[in-house]
mmCIF file of C-alpha atoms in Angstrom:
data_model
loop_
_atom_site.group_PDB
_atom_site.id
_atom_site.type_symbol
_atom_site.label_atom_id
_atom_site.label_comp_id
_atom_site.label_asym_id
_atom_site.label_seq_id
_atom_site.Cartn_x
_atom_site.Cartn_y
_atom_site.Cartn_z
ATOM 1 C CA UNK A 1 0.188 0.162 -0.041
ATOM 2 C CA UNK A 2 2.754 2.567 0.809
ATOM 3 C CA UNK A 3 4.502 1.444 -2.366
ATOM 4 C CA UNK A 4 1.425 2.265 -4.266
ATOM 5 C CA UNK A 5 1.089 5.598 -2.356
ATOM 6 C CA UNK A 6 4.875 6.567 -3.289
ATOM 7 C CA UNK A 7 4.491 5.421 -7.104
ATOM 8 C CA UNK A 8 1.191 7.490 -7.170
ATOM 9 C CA UNK A 9 3.255 10.440 -5.628
ATOM 10 C CA UNK A 10 6.254 10.189 -8.311
ATOM 11 C CA UNK A 11 3.381 10.041 -11.437
ATOM 12 C CA UNK A 12 2.291 13.094 -9.565
ATOM 13 C CA UNK A 13 5.485 14.966 -9.131
ATOM 14 C CA UNK A 14 6.543 13.853 -12.949
ATOM 15 C CA UNK A 15 3.111 15.130 -14.308
ATOM 16 C CA UNK A 16 3.473 18.302 -12.806
ATOM 17 C CA UNK A 17 7.159 18.691 -14.486
ATOM 18 C CA UNK A 18 5.690 17.746 -17.835
ATOM 19 C CA UNK A 19 3.047 20.205 -17.366
ATOM 20 C CA UNK A 20 5.217 22.988 -16.306
ATOM 21 C CA UNK A 21 7.705 22.222 -19.320
ATOM 22 C CA UNK A 22 5.035 21.930 -22.347
ATOM 23 C CA UNK A 23 4.322 25.827 -21.203
ATOM 24 C CA UNK A 24 8.034 27.038 -21.037
ATOM 25 C CA UNK A 25 7.508 29.510 -24.248
ATOM 26 C CA UNK A 26 5.453 31.820 -22.115
ATOM 27 C CA UNK A 27 6.302 35.586 -21.390
ATOM 28 C CA UNK A 28 9.369 35.249 -23.872
ATOM 29 C CA UNK A 29 11.230 38.779 -22.733
ATOM 30 C CA UNK A 30 14.395 39.703 -24.922
ATOM 31 C CA UNK A 31 16.683 42.422 -23.854
ATOM 32 C CA UNK A 32 17.715 44.009 -27.106
ATOM 33 C CA UNK A 33 20.458 46.947 -27.470
ATOM 34 C CA UNK A 34 21.359 48.817 -30.889
ATOM 35 C CA UNK A 35 23.825 51.051 -31.743
ATOM 36 C CA UNK A 36 23.797 53.179 -34.712
ATOM 37 C CA UNK A 37 27.640 54.140 -35.059
ATOM 38 C CA UNK A 38 30.911 53.889 -37.162
ATOM 39 C CA UNK A 39 34.187 54.710 -36.031
ATOM 40 C CA UNK A 40 35.134 58.182 -37.442
ATOM 41 C CA UNK A 41 38.624 59.397 -39.147
ATOM 42 C CA UNK A 42 41.304 57.109 -37.831
ATOM 43 C CA UNK A 43 45.314 58.068 -37.533
ATOM 44 C CA UNK A 44 46.774 56.269 -40.726
ATOM 45 C CA UNK A 45 50.058 57.597 -40.022
ATOM 46 C CA UNK A 46 51.516 54.490 -37.974
ATOM 47 C CA UNK A 47 50.235 51.772 -40.568
ATOM 48 C CA UNK A 48 47.156 49.758 -41.002
ATOM 49 C CA UNK A 49 47.322 47.099 -37.572
ATOM 50 C CA UNK A 50 46.916 50.673 -35.561
ATOM 51 C CA UNK A 51 43.970 51.363 -37.893
ATOM 52 C CA UNK A 52 42.432 47.961 -37.037
ATOM 53 C CA UNK A 53 43.488 48.727 -32.965
ATOM 54 C CA UNK A 54 41.298 52.105 -33.214
ATOM 55 C CA UNK A 55 38.485 50.426 -34.476
ATOM 56 C CA UNK A 56 38.524 47.856 -31.949
ATOM 57 C CA UNK A 57 39.089 50.901 -29.416
ATOM 58 C CA UNK A 58 36.196 52.380 -30.675
ATOM 59 C CA UNK A 59 33.587 49.350 -30.094
ATOM 60 C CA UNK A 60 34.806 48.918 -26.866
ATOM 61 C CA UNK A 61 33.821 52.196 -25.824
ATOM 62 C CA UNK A 62 30.472 52.136 -27.719
ATOM 63 C CA UNK A 63 29.382 48.690 -26.123
ATOM 64 C CA UNK A 64 30.607 49.700 -22.990
ATOM 65 C CA UNK A 65 27.544 51.980 -23.041
ATOM 66 C CA UNK A 66 24.940 48.917 -23.556
ATOM 67 C CA UNK A 67 26.474 46.350 -21.481
ATOM 68 C CA UNK A 68 25.465 47.507 -17.960
ATOM 69 C CA UNK A 69 21.986 46.777 -18.868
ATOM 70 C CA UNK A 70 23.332 43.310 -19.832
ATOM 71 C CA UNK A 71 20.977 42.839 -23.134
ATOM 72 C CA UNK A 72 20.702 39.175 -25.005
ATOM 73 C CA UNK A 73 21.316 40.704 -28.287
ATOM 74 C CA UNK A 74 23.133 43.648 -29.609
ATOM 75 C CA UNK A 75 22.548 45.141 -33.250
ATOM 76 C CA UNK A 76 25.385 46.879 -34.912
ATOM 77 C CA UNK A 77 25.254 48.731 -38.012
ATOM 78 C CA UNK A 78 26.233 47.866 -41.953
ATOM 79 C CA UNK A 79 30.025 47.531 -42.072
ATOM 80 C CA UNK A 80 30.041 48.835 -38.619
ATOM 81 C CA UNK A 81 33.954 48.293 -38.677
ATOM 82 C CA UNK A 82 34.982 50.330 -41.758
ATOM 83 C CA UNK A 83 36.362 53.626 -40.667
ATOM 84 C CA UNK A 84 35.831 56.925 -42.659
ATOM 85 C CA UNK A 85 38.587 58.822 -44.613
ATOM 86 C CA UNK A 86 40.418 55.401 -45.923
ATOM 87 C CA UNK A 87 41.127 55.746 -49.986
ATOM 88 C CA UNK A 88 40.064 52.542 -51.726
ATOM 89 C CA UNK A 89 43.017 51.362 -51.816
ATOM 90 C CA UNK A 90 43.815 52.207 -48.180
ATOM 91 C CA UNK A 91 40.376 49.946 -47.278
ATOM 92 C CA UNK A 92 41.702 46.864 -49.413
ATOM 93 C CA UNK A 93 45.016 47.095 -47.492
ATOM 94 C CA UNK A 94 42.909 47.497 -44.130
ATOM 95 C CA UNK A 95 40.920 44.126 -44.834
ATOM 96 C CA UNK A 96 44.089 42.464 -45.533
ATOM 97 C CA UNK A 97 45.510 43.335 -42.248
ATOM 98 C CA UNK A 98 42.164 43.423 -40.180
ATOM 99 C CA UNK A 99 41.382 39.678 -41.131
ATOM 100 C CA UNK A 100 39.522 38.243 -38.003
ATOM 101 C CA UNK A 101 40.624 40.600 -35.727
ATOM 102 C CA UNK A 102 37.157 42.611 -34.977
ATOM 103 C CA UNK A 103 35.126 39.063 -35.371
ATOM 104 C CA UNK A 104 37.594 37.682 -32.655
ATOM 105 C CA UNK A 105 36.995 40.841 -30.512
ATOM 106 C CA UNK A 106 33.647 40.799 -30.762
ATOM 107 C CA UNK A 107 33.242 37.360 -30.211
ATOM 108 C CA UNK A 108 35.067 37.728 -27.001
ATOM 109 C CA UNK A 109 32.716 40.475 -25.581
ATOM 110 C CA UNK A 110 29.838 38.319 -26.440
ATOM 111 C CA UNK A 111 31.411 35.537 -24.543
ATOM 112 C CA UNK A 112 32.134 37.065 -21.744
ATOM 113 C CA UNK A 113 28.894 38.893 -21.262
ATOM 114 C CA UNK A 114 27.120 36.162 -22.392
ATOM 115 C CA UNK A 115 24.876 37.746 -25.095
ATOM 116 C CA UNK A 116 24.243 37.916 -28.568
ATOM 117 C CA UNK A 117 26.087 40.199 -31.142
ATOM 118 C CA UNK A 118 25.115 40.876 -34.666
ATOM 119 C CA UNK A 119 27.418 43.101 -36.788
ATOM 120 C CA UNK A 120 27.666 44.133 -40.310
ATOM 121 C CA UNK A 121 31.209 43.680 -42.048
ATOM 122 C CA UNK A 122 32.917 43.369 -45.321
ATOM 123 C CA UNK A 123 34.307 39.733 -46.141
ATOM 124 C CA UNK A 124 36.454 37.702 -48.478
ATOM 125 C CA UNK A 125 35.293 34.040 -48.656
ATOM 126 C CA UNK A 126 37.655 31.348 -49.074
ATOM 127 C CA UNK A 127 37.212 30.944 -52.646
ATOM 128 C CA UNK A 128 37.683 35.228 -53.239
ATOM 129 C CA UNK A 129 34.435 36.077 -53.210
ATOM 130 C CA UNK A 130 33.707 39.227 -51.776
ATOM 131 C CA UNK A 131 30.484 39.510 -49.446
ATOM 132 C CA UNK A 132 28.360 42.624 -47.436
ATOM 133 C CA UNK A 133 27.375 40.164 -44.601
ATOM 134 C CA UNK A 134 25.756 40.102 -41.272
ATOM 135 C CA UNK A 135 27.361 38.138 -38.767
ATOM 136 C CA UNK A 136 25.478 36.451 -35.716
ATOM 137 C CA UNK A 137 27.590 35.458 -32.626
ATOM 138 C CA UNK A 138 26.111 33.527 -30.228
ATOM 139 C CA UNK A 139 26.893 34.121 -26.256
ATOM 140 C CA UNK A 140 29.816 32.134 -26.429
ATOM 141 C CA UNK A 141 31.088 33.762 -29.171
ATOM 142 C CA UNK A 142 30.565 31.349 -31.922
ATOM 143 C CA UNK A 143 29.252 32.101 -35.549
ATOM 144 C CA UNK A 144 25.685 31.265 -35.293
ATOM 145 C CA UNK A 145 24.952 32.029 -38.710
ATOM 146 C CA UNK A 146 25.882 34.601 -41.666
ATOM 147 C CA UNK A 147 23.924 36.143 -43.931
ATOM 148 C CA UNK A 148 24.945 37.760 -47.249
ATOM 149 C CA UNK A 149 23.407 41.179 -48.465
ATOM 150 C CA UNK A 150 20.511 39.942 -51.003
ATOM 151 C CA UNK A 151 20.875 43.272 -53.126
ATOM 152 C CA UNK A 152 23.819 45.074 -52.809
ATOM 153 C CA UNK A 153 23.801 48.566 -54.666
ATOM 154 C CA UNK A 154 24.639 48.434 -58.298
ATOM 155 C CA UNK A 155 27.712 50.458 -56.869
ATOM 156 C CA UNK A 156 29.072 47.766 -54.782
ATOM 157 C CA UNK A 157 28.304 45.113 -57.168
ATOM 158 C CA UNK A 158 30.378 47.085 -59.980
ATOM 159 C CA UNK A 159 32.946 46.944 -57.099
ATOM 160 C CA UNK A 160 32.805 43.284 -56.846
ATOM 161 C CA UNK A 161 30.429 42.501 -53.861
ATOM 162 C CA UNK A 162 28.417 39.420 -55.166
ATOM 163 C CA UNK A 163 24.917 38.995 -53.737
ATOM 164 C CA UNK A 164 23.481 36.443 -51.944
ATOM 165 C CA UNK A 165 21.264 33.998 -52.940
ATOM 166 C CA UNK A 166 19.454 33.010 -49.536
ATOM 167 C CA UNK A 167 17.360 34.474 -46.948
ATOM 168 C CA UNK A 168 17.983 32.238 -44.004
ATOM 169 C CA UNK A 169 16.577 32.275 -40.913
ATOM 170 C CA UNK A 170 18.576 31.329 -37.728
ATOM 171 C CA UNK A 171 17.847 30.017 -34.348
ATOM 172 C CA UNK A 172 18.946 31.806 -31.235
ATOM 173 C CA UNK A 173 18.032 30.442 -27.718
ATOM 174 C CA UNK A 174 15.476 33.095 -27.390
ATOM 175 C CA UNK A 175 13.734 32.701 -30.763
ATOM 176 C CA UNK A 176 14.052 32.634 -34.671
ATOM 177 C CA UNK A 177 15.983 35.725 -36.256
ATOM 178 C CA UNK A 178 16.295 36.931 -39.782
ATOM 179 C CA UNK A 179 18.939 39.716 -41.468
ATOM 180 C CA UNK A 180 18.368 42.347 -44.148
ATOM 181 C CA UNK A 181 20.972 44.773 -44.771
ATOM 182 C CA UNK A 182 20.400 48.502 -46.096
ATOM 183 C CA UNK A 183 19.019 48.486 -49.791
ATOM 184 C CA UNK A 184 17.631 44.901 -48.798
ATOM 185 C CA UNK A 185 14.654 47.361 -47.670
ATOM 186 C CA UNK A 186 13.494 48.233 -51.114
ATOM 187 C CA UNK A 187 12.255 44.610 -52.410
ATOM 188 C CA UNK A 188 9.451 42.744 -52.160
ATOM 189 C CA UNK A 189 11.192 40.026 -53.070
ATOM 190 C CA UNK A 190 13.186 39.381 -49.827
ATOM 191 C CA UNK A 191 10.415 40.734 -47.413
ATOM 192 C CA UNK A 192 7.871 38.339 -48.844
ATOM 193 C CA UNK A 193 10.458 35.197 -48.647
ATOM 194 C CA UNK A 194 10.568 36.167 -44.723
ATOM 195 C CA UNK A 195 6.564 36.741 -44.421
ATOM 196 C CA UNK A 196 6.616 33.199 -45.415
ATOM 197 C CA UNK A 197 9.071 32.263 -42.559
ATOM 198 C CA UNK A 198 7.815 34.503 -40.150
ATOM 199 C CA UNK A 199 10.913 34.930 -37.599
ATOM 200 C CA UNK A 200 10.647 36.441 -34.503
ATOM 201 C CA UNK A 201 12.766 39.315 -35.117
ATOM 202 C CA UNK A 202 14.220 41.175 -38.161
ATOM 203 C CA UNK A 203 17.572 42.697 -37.575
ATOM 204 C CA UNK A 204 18.212 45.621 -39.761
ATOM 205 C CA UNK A 205 22.130 46.885 -40.323
ATOM 206 C CA UNK A 206 22.004 50.044 -42.616
ATOM 207 C CA UNK A 207 23.242 52.959 -43.747
ATOM 208 C CA UNK A 208 20.048 54.009 -44.581
ATOM 209 C CA UNK A 209 16.350 54.515 -42.579
ATOM 210 C CA UNK A 210 14.253 53.284 -44.888
ATOM 211 C CA UNK A 211 11.136 55.371 -43.111
ATOM 212 C CA UNK A 212 7.677 53.814 -43.665
ATOM 213 C CA UNK A 213 9.147 50.841 -45.407
ATOM 214 C CA UNK A 214 10.527 49.573 -41.922
ATOM 215 C CA UNK A 215 6.753 49.536 -40.564
ATOM 216 C CA UNK A 216 5.682 47.666 -43.511
ATOM 217 C CA UNK A 217 8.319 44.745 -43.047
ATOM 218 C CA UNK A 218 7.573 44.469 -39.415
ATOM 219 C CA UNK A 219 3.766 44.380 -39.939
ATOM 220 C CA UNK A 220 4.051 41.965 -43.066
ATOM 221 C CA UNK A 221 6.529 39.397 -41.338
ATOM 222 C CA UNK A 222 4.638 39.529 -38.439
ATOM 223 C CA UNK A 223 7.798 40.271 -36.884
ATOM 224 C CA UNK A 224 9.749 42.466 -34.225
ATOM 225 C CA UNK A 225 12.339 44.738 -36.556
ATOM 226 C CA UNK A 226 15.551 46.222 -34.984
ATOM 227 C CA UNK A 227 17.645 48.421 -36.745
ATOM 228 C CA UNK A 228 20.862 50.178 -36.475
ATOM 229 C CA UNK A 229 21.358 52.914 -38.314
ATOM 230 C CA UNK A 230 23.775 56.275 -37.972
ATOM 231 C CA UNK A 231 20.200 58.244 -37.228
ATOM 232 C CA UNK A 232 17.219 56.943 -35.333
ATOM 233 C CA UNK A 233 17.903 53.366 -34.788
ATOM 234 C CA UNK A 234 14.727 51.717 -33.582
ATOM 235 C CA UNK A 235 13.125 48.934 -32.234
ATOM 236 C CA UNK A 236 9.245 48.187 -33.382
ATOM 237 C CA UNK A 237 6.745 45.664 -32.723
ATOM 238 C CA UNK A 238 5.018 43.345 -35.319
ATOM 239 C CA UNK A 239 2.636 46.189 -35.890
ATOM 240 C CA UNK A 240 5.246 48.682 -37.025
ATOM 241 C CA UNK A 241 5.120 50.660 -33.832
ATOM 242 C CA UNK A 242 8.352 51.895 -32.653
ATOM 243 C CA UNK A 243 8.482 50.959 -29.106
ATOM 244 C CA UNK A 244 12.218 52.407 -28.530
ATOM 245 C CA UNK A 245 14.738 54.563 -30.569
ATOM 246 C CA UNK A 246 17.679 56.420 -30.393
ATOM 247 C CA UNK A 247 17.879 60.195 -30.339
ATOM 248 C CA UNK A 248 19.830 63.240 -31.469
ATOM 249 C CA UNK A 249 21.619 62.820 -28.207
ATOM 250 C CA UNK A 250 22.139 59.002 -28.103
ATOM 251 C CA UNK A 251 22.939 56.877 -30.890
ATOM 252 C CA UNK A 252 22.053 53.586 -28.836
ATOM 253 C CA UNK A 253 18.841 52.395 -27.124
ATOM 254 C CA UNK A 254 17.977 49.441 -24.951
ATOM 255 C CA UNK A 255 14.682 48.056 -24.200
ATOM 256 C CA UNK A 256 13.007 44.624 -23.533
ATOM 257 C CA UNK A 257 10.414 43.139 -25.842
ATOM 258 C CA UNK A 258 8.446 40.221 -25.199
ATOM 259 C CA UNK A 259 8.277 37.628 -28.205
ATOM 260 C CA UNK A 260 5.677 35.715 -26.946
ATOM 261 C CA UNK A 261 2.642 37.541 -28.936
ATOM 262 C CA UNK A 262 0.460 37.142 -31.962
ATOM 263 C CA UNK A 263 -1.861 39.488 -34.352
ATOM 264 C CA UNK A 264 -5.406 39.021 -34.133
ATOM 265 C CA UNK A 265 -7.995 40.827 -36.258
ATOM 266 C CA UNK A 266 -11.122 42.506 -34.512
ATOM 267 C CA UNK A 267 -13.680 41.361 -36.709
ATOM 268 C CA UNK A 268 -15.537 38.501 -34.627
ATOM 269 C CA UNK A 269 -13.062 38.380 -31.730
ATOM 270 C CA UNK A 270 -14.438 41.439 -29.910
ATOM 271 C CA UNK A 271 -16.375 39.636 -27.364
ATOM 272 C CA UNK A 272 -13.267 36.901 -27.057
ATOM 273 C CA UNK A 273 -10.923 39.730 -26.416
ATOM 274 C CA UNK A 274 -12.963 41.259 -23.586
ATOM 275 C CA UNK A 275 -13.410 37.758 -21.661
ATOM 276 C CA UNK A 276 -9.508 37.096 -22.235
ATOM 277 C CA UNK A 277 -8.551 40.391 -20.593
ATOM 278 C CA UNK A 278 -11.479 39.993 -17.779
ATOM 279 C CA UNK A 279 -9.760 36.597 -16.873
ATOM 280 C CA UNK A 280 -6.069 37.463 -17.127
ATOM 281 C CA UNK A 281 -6.160 41.035 -16.358
ATOM 282 C CA UNK A 282 -2.559 42.086 -16.298
ATOM 283 C CA UNK A 283 -1.097 38.935 -17.308
ATOM 284 C CA UNK A 284 -2.243 39.726 -20.825
ATOM 285 C CA UNK A 285 -1.497 42.834 -23.118
ATOM 286 C CA UNK A 286 -4.191 43.705 -25.487
ATOM 287 C CA UNK A 287 -2.192 46.334 -27.750
ATOM 288 C CA UNK A 288 -4.226 48.054 -30.160
ATOM 289 C CA UNK A 289 -2.544 50.810 -32.201
ATOM 290 C CA UNK A 290 -5.561 51.975 -33.790
ATOM 291 C CA UNK A 291 -6.906 51.925 -37.742
ATOM 292 C CA UNK A 292 -5.697 48.824 -38.805
ATOM 293 C CA UNK A 293 -8.191 46.610 -37.278
ATOM 294 C CA UNK A 294 -6.159 44.311 -35.283
ATOM 295 C CA UNK A 295 -4.667 43.930 -31.860
ATOM 296 C CA UNK A 296 -1.022 42.233 -30.542
ATOM 297 C CA UNK A 297 -1.796 39.463 -27.847
ATOM 298 C CA UNK A 298 1.150 39.300 -25.826
ATOM 299 C CA UNK A 299 1.377 36.854 -22.669
ATOM 300 C CA UNK A 300 2.981 38.172 -19.542
ATOM 301 C CA UNK A 301 2.046 34.960 -17.692
ATOM 302 C CA UNK A 302 5.092 32.876 -16.455
ATOM 303 C CA UNK A 303 3.278 29.649 -17.589
ATOM 304 C CA UNK A 304 0.779 30.293 -20.004
ATOM 305 C CA UNK A 305 1.945 31.465 -23.314
ATOM 306 C CA UNK A 306 -0.221 34.070 -25.590
ATOM 307 C CA UNK A 307 -1.073 30.575 -28.050
ATOM 308 C CA UNK A 308 -2.676 28.623 -24.906
ATOM 309 C CA UNK A 309 -4.945 32.046 -24.498
ATOM 310 C CA UNK A 310 -5.935 32.350 -28.023
ATOM 311 C CA UNK A 311 -6.892 28.806 -28.002
ATOM 312 C CA UNK A 312 -8.798 28.701 -24.919
ATOM 313 C CA UNK A 313 -10.939 31.581 -26.019
ATOM 314 C CA UNK A 314 -10.758 30.610 -29.436
ATOM 315 C CA UNK A 315 -9.403 33.769 -31.359
ATOM 316 C CA UNK A 316 -8.826 34.026 -34.553
ATOM 317 C CA UNK A 317 -5.546 34.952 -35.446
ATOM 318 C CA UNK A 318 -4.835 37.558 -38.198
ATOM 319 C CA UNK A 319 -3.824 35.146 -41.178
ATOM 320 C CA UNK A 320 -6.137 32.496 -40.130
ATOM 321 C CA UNK A 321 -9.001 35.619 -40.558
ATOM 322 C CA UNK A 322 -7.229 36.940 -43.888
ATOM 323 C CA UNK A 323 -7.023 33.303 -45.415
ATOM 324 C CA UNK A 324 -10.484 32.468 -44.332
ATOM 325 C CA UNK A 325 -11.997 35.886 -46.104
ATOM 326 C CA UNK A 326 -9.750 34.814 -49.434
ATOM 327 C CA UNK A 327 -11.792 31.348 -49.147
ATOM 328 C CA UNK A 328 -15.119 32.788 -48.781
ATOM 329 C CA UNK A 329 -14.374 35.383 -51.643
ATOM 330 C CA UNK A 330 -13.548 32.378 -53.903
ATOM 331 C CA UNK A 331 -16.272 30.104 -53.139
ATOM 332 C CA UNK A 332 -18.603 33.161 -53.606
ATOM 333 C CA UNK A 333 -17.360 33.892 -56.828
ATOM 334 C CA UNK A 334 -17.689 30.306 -58.179
ATOM 335 C CA UNK A 335 -21.390 30.195 -57.095
ATOM 336 C CA UNK A 336 -21.823 33.179 -59.848
#
């Protein structure tokens, strides 16, 4: 009898842990930092190794501005390790001397601070092909992924930069990320590829801002959007709204985002959304940006995900509703 009670106790404990683990994705907070900066004009009189040292020293100082906040992810700008004031020939010499020194420096910072770092750089592959790339380093300083600029400018391609062929999504320990670089933002082909894959965050390292196109990318891909640019580096939610931005005084910003969120249209969901809020109160956020007819549902619960809440109240997600509308239209046309 005692053995039976003991085994029943063990089964209860195991059941508790299974239930706990099954809800491990709730309230997925990620602290994100973005720094929109580039090394300025450097002293070239002591040779290119001294230039490399100055670039590393520059980024040591800039990273110290965000590291005290203990970010999970730091995003840096396009070709962030190319200093100003170098001629074309001097740039080539700089790259020959630089090799992996800046990469190794960022890797050491990532490992020491247990954070991801994403940075833009010009690199040469083993086969001699030149790329404008974003490199993702994990919390141990290892390369998680490399994205090659899908649409280099004509000027870049004339100078030998080869276009990327893939639109990859990379798995991090907090979620899935995709990258875009500067001119990429102009092209629907790349955005639509990501819209089909729906990464949690799009990381945009750039020389130009993109304006309203940033919001379009965030909303179309149903993704958070983090940009690193010289002016107004911004962090946007999946509705395209800015949740944090650098300023004319500070070219860096740190904020916490919650990836455990889903978009739902208001049609057929009004009563369900009210009931959801009534039950969970501050443990769920229902954010309405106005004018677009949909809301962002975010779980602040430590054991229930947004998906759990949505299923509980049978809330129809935005994409499901739009697809149902498409099907309804097709069926109506068939009946004419």
